[in-house]
Short mmCIF file of C-alpha atoms in Angstrom, two decimals:
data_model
loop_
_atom_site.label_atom_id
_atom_site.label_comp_id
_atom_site.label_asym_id
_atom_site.label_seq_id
_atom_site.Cartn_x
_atom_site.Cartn_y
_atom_site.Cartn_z
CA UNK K 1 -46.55 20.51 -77.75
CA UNK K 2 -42.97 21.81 -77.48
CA UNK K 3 -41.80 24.69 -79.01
CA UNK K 4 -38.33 24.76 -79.75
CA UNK K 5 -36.10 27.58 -79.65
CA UNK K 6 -35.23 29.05 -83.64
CA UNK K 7 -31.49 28.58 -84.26
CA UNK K 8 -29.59 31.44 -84.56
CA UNK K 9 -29.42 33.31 -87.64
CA UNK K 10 -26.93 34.03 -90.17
CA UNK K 11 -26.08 37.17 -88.83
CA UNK K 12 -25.53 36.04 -85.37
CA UNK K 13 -23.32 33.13 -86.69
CA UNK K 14 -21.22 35.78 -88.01
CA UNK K 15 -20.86 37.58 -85.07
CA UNK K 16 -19.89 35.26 -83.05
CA UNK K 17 -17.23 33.73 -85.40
CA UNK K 18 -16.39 37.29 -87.27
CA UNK K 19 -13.70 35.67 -89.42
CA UNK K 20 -16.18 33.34 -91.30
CA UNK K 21 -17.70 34.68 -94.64
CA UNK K 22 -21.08 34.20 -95.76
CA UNK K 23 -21.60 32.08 -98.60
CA UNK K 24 -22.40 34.67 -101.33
CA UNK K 25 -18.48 35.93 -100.13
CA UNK K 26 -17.00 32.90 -100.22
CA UNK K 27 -18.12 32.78 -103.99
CA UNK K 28 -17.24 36.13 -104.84
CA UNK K 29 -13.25 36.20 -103.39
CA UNK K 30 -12.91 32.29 -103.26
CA UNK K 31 -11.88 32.46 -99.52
CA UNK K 32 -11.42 29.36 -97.46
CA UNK K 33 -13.38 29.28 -94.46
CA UNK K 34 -11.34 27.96 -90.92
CA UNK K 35 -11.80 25.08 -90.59
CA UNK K 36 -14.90 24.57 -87.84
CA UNK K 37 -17.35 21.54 -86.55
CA UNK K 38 -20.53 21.63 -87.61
CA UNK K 39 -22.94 23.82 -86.10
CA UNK K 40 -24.87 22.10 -83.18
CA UNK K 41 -26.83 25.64 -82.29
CA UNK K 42 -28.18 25.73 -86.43
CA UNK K 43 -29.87 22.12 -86.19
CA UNK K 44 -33.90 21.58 -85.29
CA UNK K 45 -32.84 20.75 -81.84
CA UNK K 46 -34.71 17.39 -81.77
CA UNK K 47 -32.44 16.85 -78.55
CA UNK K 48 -33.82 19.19 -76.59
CA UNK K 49 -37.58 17.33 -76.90
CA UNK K 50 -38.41 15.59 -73.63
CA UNK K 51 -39.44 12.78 -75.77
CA UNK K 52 -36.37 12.55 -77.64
CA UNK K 53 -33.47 9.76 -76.35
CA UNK K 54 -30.29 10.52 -77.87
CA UNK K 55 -27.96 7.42 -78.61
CA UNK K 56 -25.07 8.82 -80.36
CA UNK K 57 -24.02 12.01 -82.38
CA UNK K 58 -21.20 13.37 -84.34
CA UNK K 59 -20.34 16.01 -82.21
CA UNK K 60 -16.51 16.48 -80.80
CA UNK K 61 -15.43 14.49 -84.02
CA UNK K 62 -14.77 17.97 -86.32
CA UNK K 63 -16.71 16.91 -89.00
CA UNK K 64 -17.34 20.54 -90.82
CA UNK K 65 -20.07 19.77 -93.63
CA UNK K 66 -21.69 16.91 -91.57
CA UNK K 67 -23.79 16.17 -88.58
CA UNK K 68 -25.24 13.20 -87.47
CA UNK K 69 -27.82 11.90 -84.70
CA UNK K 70 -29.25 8.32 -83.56
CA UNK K 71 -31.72 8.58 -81.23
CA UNK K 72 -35.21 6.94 -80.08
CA UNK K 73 -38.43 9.89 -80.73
CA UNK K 74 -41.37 8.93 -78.42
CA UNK K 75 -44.65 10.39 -79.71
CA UNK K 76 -44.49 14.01 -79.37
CA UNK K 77 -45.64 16.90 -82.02
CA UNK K 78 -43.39 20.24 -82.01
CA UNK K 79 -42.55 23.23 -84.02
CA UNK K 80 -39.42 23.29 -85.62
CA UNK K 81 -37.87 26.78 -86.81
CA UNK K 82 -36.39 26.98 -90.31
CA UNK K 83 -32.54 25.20 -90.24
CA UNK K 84 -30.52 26.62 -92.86
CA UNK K 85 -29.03 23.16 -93.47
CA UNK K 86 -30.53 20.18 -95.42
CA UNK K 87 -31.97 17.72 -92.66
CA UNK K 88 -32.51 13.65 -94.08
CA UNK K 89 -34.15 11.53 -91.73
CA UNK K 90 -34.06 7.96 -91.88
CA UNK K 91 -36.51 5.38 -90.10
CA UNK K 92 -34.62 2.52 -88.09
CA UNK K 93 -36.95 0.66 -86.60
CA UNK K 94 -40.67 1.07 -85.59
CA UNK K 95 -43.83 2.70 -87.69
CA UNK K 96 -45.67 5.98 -87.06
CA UNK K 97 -48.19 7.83 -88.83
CA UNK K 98 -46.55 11.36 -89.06
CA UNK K 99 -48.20 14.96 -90.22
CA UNK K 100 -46.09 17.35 -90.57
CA UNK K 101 -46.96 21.21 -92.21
CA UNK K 102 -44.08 22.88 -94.29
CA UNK K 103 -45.08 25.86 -95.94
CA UNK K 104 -49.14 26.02 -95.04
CA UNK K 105 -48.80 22.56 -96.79
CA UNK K 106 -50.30 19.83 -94.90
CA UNK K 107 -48.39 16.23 -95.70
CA UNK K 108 -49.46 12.53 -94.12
CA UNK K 109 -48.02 9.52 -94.60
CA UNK K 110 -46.91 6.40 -92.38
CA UNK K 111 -43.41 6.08 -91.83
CA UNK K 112 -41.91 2.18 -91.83
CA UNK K 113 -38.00 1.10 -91.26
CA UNK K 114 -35.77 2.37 -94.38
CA UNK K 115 -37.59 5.02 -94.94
CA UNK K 116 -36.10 8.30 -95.50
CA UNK K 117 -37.51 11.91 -95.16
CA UNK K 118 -35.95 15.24 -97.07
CA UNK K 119 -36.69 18.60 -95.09
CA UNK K 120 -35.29 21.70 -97.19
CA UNK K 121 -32.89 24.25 -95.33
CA UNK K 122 -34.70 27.08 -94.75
CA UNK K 123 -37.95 25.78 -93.94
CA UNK K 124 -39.83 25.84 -90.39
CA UNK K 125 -42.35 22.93 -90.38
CA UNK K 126 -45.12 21.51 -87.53
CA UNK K 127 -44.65 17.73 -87.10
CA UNK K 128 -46.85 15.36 -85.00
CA UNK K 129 -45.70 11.44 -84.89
CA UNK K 130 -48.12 9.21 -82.75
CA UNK K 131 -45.64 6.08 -82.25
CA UNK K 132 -42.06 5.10 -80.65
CA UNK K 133 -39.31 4.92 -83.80
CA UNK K 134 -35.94 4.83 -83.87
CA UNK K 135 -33.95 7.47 -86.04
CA UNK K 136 -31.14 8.78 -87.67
CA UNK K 137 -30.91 12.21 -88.80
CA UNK K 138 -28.12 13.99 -90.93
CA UNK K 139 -27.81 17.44 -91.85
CA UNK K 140 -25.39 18.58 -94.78
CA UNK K 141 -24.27 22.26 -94.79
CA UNK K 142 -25.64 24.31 -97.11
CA UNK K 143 -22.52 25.64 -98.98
CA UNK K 144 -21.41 22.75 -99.23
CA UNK K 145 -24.69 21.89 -101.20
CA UNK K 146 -23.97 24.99 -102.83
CA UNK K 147 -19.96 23.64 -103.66
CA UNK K 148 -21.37 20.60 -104.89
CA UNK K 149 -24.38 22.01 -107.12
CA UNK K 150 -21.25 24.22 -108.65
CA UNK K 151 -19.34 21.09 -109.65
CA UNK K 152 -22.18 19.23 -111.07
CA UNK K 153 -23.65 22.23 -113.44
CA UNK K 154 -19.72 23.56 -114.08
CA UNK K 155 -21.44 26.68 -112.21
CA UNK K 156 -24.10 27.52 -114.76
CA UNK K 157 -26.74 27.07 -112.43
CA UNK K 158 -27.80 30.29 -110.55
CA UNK K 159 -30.01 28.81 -108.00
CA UNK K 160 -31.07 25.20 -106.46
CA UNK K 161 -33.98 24.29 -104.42
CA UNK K 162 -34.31 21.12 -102.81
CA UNK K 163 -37.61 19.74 -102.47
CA UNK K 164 -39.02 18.48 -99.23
CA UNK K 165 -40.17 14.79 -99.13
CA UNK K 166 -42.30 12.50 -96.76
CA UNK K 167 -41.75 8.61 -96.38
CA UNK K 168 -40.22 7.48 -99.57
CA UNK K 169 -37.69 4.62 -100.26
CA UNK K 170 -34.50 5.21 -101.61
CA UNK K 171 -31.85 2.47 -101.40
CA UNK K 172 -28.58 4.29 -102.42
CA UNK K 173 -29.44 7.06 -100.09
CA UNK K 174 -30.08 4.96 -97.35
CA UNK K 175 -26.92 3.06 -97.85
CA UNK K 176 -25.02 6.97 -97.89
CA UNK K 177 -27.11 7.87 -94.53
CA UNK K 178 -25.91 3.95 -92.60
CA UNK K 179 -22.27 4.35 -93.54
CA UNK K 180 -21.89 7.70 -92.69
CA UNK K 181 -24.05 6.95 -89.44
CA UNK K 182 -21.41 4.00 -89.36
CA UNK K 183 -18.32 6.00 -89.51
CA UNK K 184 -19.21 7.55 -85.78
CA UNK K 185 -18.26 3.77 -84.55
CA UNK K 186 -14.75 4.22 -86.21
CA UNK K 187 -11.71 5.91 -84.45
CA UNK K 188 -11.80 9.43 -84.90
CA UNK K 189 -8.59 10.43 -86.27
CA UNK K 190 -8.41 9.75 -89.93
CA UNK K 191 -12.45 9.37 -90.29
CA UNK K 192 -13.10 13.00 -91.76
CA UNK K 193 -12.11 12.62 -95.23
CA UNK K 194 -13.86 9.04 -95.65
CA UNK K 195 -17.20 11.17 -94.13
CA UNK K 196 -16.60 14.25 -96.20
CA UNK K 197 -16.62 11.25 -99.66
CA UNK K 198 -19.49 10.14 -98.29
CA UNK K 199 -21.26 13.37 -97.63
CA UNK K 200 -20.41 14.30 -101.14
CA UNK K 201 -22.19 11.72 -102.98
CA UNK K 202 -25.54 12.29 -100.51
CA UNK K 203 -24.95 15.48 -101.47
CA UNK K 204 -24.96 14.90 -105.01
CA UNK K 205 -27.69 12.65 -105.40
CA UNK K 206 -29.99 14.50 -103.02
CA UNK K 207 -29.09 17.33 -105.79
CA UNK K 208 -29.76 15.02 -108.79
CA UNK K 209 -32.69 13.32 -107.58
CA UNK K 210 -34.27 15.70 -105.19
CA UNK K 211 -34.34 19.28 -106.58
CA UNK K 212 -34.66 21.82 -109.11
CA UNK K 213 -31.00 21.10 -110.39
CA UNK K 214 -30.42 20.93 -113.79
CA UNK K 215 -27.58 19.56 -115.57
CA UNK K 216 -25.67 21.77 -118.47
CA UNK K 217 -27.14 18.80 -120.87
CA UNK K 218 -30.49 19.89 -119.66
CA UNK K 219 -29.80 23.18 -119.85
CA UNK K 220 -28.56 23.14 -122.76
CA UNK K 221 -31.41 21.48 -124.57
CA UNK K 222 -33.82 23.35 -126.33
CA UNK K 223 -35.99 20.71 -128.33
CA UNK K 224 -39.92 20.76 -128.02
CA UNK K 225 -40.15 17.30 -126.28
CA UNK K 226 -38.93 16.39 -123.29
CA UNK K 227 -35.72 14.38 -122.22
CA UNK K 228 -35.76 11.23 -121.24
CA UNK K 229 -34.16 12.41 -118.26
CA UNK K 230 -37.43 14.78 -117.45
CA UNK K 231 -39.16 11.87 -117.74
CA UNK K 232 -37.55 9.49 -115.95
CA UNK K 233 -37.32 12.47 -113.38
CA UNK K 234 -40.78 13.06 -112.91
CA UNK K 235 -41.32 9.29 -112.59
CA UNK K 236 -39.30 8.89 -109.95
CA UNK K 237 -40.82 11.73 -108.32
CA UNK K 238 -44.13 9.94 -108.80
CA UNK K 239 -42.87 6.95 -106.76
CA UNK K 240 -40.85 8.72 -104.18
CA UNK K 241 -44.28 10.81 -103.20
CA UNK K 242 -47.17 8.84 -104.03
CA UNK K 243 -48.32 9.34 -100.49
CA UNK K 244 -48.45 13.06 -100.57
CA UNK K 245 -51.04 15.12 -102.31
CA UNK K 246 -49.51 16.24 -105.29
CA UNK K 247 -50.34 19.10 -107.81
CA UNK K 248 -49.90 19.99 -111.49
CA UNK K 249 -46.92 22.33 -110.41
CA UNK K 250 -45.33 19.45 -108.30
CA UNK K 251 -45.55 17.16 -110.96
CA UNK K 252 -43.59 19.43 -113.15
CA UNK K 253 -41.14 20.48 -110.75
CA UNK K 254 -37.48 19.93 -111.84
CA UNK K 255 -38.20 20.12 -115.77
CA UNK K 256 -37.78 23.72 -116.28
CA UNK K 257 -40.93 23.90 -118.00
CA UNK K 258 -44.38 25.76 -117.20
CA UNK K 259 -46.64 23.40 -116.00
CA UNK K 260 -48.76 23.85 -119.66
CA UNK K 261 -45.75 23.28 -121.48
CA UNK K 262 -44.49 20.44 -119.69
CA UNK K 263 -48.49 18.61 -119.11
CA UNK K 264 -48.98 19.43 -123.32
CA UNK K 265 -45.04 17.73 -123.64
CA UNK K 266 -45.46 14.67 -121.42
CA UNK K 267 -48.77 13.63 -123.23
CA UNK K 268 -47.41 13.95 -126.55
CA UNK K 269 -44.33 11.81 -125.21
CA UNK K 270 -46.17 9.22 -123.33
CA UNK K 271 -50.07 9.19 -124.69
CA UNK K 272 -51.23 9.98 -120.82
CA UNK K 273 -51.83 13.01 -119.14
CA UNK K 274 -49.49 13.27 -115.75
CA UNK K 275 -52.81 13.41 -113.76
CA UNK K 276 -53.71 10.09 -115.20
CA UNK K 277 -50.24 8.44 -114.94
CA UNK K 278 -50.09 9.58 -111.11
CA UNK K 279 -53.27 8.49 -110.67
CA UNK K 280 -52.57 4.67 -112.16
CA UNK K 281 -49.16 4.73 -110.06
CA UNK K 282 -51.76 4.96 -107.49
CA UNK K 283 -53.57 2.04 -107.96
CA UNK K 284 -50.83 0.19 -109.06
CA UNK K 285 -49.47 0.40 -105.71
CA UNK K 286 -52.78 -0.12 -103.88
CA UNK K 287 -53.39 -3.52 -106.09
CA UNK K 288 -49.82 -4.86 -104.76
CA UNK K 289 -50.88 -4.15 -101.27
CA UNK K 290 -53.89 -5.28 -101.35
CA UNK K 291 -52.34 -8.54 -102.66
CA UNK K 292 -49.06 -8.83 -101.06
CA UNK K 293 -49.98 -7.36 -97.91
CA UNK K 294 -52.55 -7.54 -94.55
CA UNK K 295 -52.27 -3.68 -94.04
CA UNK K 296 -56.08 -1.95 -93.48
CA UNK K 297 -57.82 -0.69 -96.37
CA UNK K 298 -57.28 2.66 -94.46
CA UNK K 299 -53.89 3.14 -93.97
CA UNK K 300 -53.31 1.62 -97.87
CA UNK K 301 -55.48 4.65 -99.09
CA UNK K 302 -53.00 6.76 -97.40
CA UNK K 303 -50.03 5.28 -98.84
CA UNK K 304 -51.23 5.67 -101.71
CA UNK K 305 -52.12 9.21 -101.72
CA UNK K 306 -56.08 9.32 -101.36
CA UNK K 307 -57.36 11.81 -99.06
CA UNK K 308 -59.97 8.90 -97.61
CA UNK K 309 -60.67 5.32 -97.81
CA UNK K 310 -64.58 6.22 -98.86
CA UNK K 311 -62.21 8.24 -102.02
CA UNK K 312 -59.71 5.43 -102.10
CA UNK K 313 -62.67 2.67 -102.67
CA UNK K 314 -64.69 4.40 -105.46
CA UNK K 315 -61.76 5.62 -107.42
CA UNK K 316 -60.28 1.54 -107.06
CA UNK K 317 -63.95 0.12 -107.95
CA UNK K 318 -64.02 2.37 -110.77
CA UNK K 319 -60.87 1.74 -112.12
CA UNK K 320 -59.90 -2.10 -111.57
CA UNK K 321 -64.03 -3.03 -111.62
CA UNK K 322 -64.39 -4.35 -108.16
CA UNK K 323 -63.91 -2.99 -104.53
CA UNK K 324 -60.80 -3.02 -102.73
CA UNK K 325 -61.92 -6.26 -100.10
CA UNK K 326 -63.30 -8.08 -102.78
CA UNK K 327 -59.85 -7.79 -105.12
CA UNK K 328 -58.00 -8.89 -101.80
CA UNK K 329 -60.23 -11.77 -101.51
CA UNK K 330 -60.05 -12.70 -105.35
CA UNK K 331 -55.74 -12.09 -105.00
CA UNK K 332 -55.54 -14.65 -102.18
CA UNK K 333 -57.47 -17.29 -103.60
#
């Protein structure tokens, strides 16, 4: 196991660059920061793993809000002290079953090509990954999440939280992550503004779609049902962590609700608890495996968020009528 070395803190940032401000004083007299690359020292320090083959990074290139990493991960499992930037990881190539712990929470799930990963700033997490894949990882500063959560809620918004996630599929994001990765292959002068456009819209939708941001229409609404937005919200959090073990106060995250309020509010909206909906999302996805797909009974009980494939087959029998290898058998036919 390798233990890596905590970046330093806030405080020791400051000292060694005493003319930069801390972000609750950059809000308060609207100074500029100088102008300075991003951090290398306030990263996880993947690089420094044995295991870890660096390809190509941003570094050198003065990109302030951004920086970027390819590099092949051998199997390795560390602990990683808290960043206090948001970290994105997205799968090139290769598949791995990965476990990683993030706040005494234990997540697993098997990470395939396009598939992205959302660790919080802030948060120290244990990670163990048992194959070769190739990676790219991006980091965002964190006031500059904090500039762009101010333009989105016109600065009504006291605090956002963005919420970690495991092995989920997200197209535009992905596209953000390859063309910023992209830009290192472009000359250097003159790239910075097309990276800082890009890192603005990752930025934004990592905000929209990933935590407890809320818009001034949301917060402005004060109905007894919920938005469509809250809906369509917690569905796509549904899909984006179906994997992961998910509870009552996960499923409400991101509506601004108690978790009674917003369970009693999404039944009367949609006739189905949010247990039951989760749990038919489930076997939604586990049918189209099972049918479109040779992957193991196993490892299809973990994508789909069962803590077993014993679990996995009695919930599935119980709920489509037949066993998962007989449905595959019946889909083939």
């Amino acid at each position: 196991m390798n233990t890596l070395i905590p970046p330093p803190s806030e405080q020791n940032s400051q000292q060694r660059h005493p003319h930069a401000a801390s972000p609750a004083q950059h809000l308060a007299q609207g100074d500029v920061a100088p102008l300075r690359e991003f951090p290398l020292e306030e990263t996880h320090s993947f690089s420094q793993l044995d295991s870890c083959r660096t390809l190509r990074t941003s570094a050198g290139r003065n990109w302030e809000n951004v920086y970027i990493s390819k590099q092949i991960e051998d199997p390795n499992e560390g602990i990683f002290r808290a960043s206090p930037h948001l970290f994105i990881s997205l799968t090139r190539s290769g598949s791995t079953r990965v476990m990683c712990n993030v706040q005494s929470q234990e997540y697993r799930a098997y990470l395939h090509p396009g598939q992205l990963s959302i660790l919080a700033p802030n948060q120290p997490v244990n990670m163990k990954w048992d194959r070769r894949i190739h990676t790219t990882h991006l980091y965002l500063r964190n006031t500059f999440l904090t500039e762009v959560a101010g333009d989105i809620t016109r600065n009504q918004s006291t605090s956002v939280d963005v919420v970690g996630r495991l092995a989920f599929m997200d197209p535009l994001l992905e596209g953000l992550v390859t063309a910023i990765d992209d830009a290192m292959e472009l000359e250097i002068e003159g790239t910075r503004p097309y990276v800082e456009h890009l890192a603005r819209a990752a930025a934004c939708h990592v905000l929209r779609k990933y935590s407890t941001l809320r818009s001034p229409q949301v917060l402005e609404d004060s109905s007894g049902e919920l938005t469509r937005s809250q809906i369509a919200r917690f569905r796509e959090m549904v899909d984006t962590r179906l994997s992961q073990k998910l509870t009552l106060t996960d499923l409400a995250e991101g509506s601004g609700l108690s978790t009674g309020h917003f369970a009693h509010l999404f039944k009367q909206a949609t006739g189905t608890t949010p247990y039951q909906y989760l749990l038919h999302s489930r076997i939604d996805r586990a049918r189209y495996l099972l049918a479109k797909t040779s992957m193991p009974v196993v490892r299809i009980a973990a994508e789909c968020g069962f803590s077993d494939h014993v679990h996995f087959t009695r919930v599935f029998s119980k709920t489509v009528g037949q066993p998962p290898a007989a449905f595959r058998k019946h889909a083939s036919d």
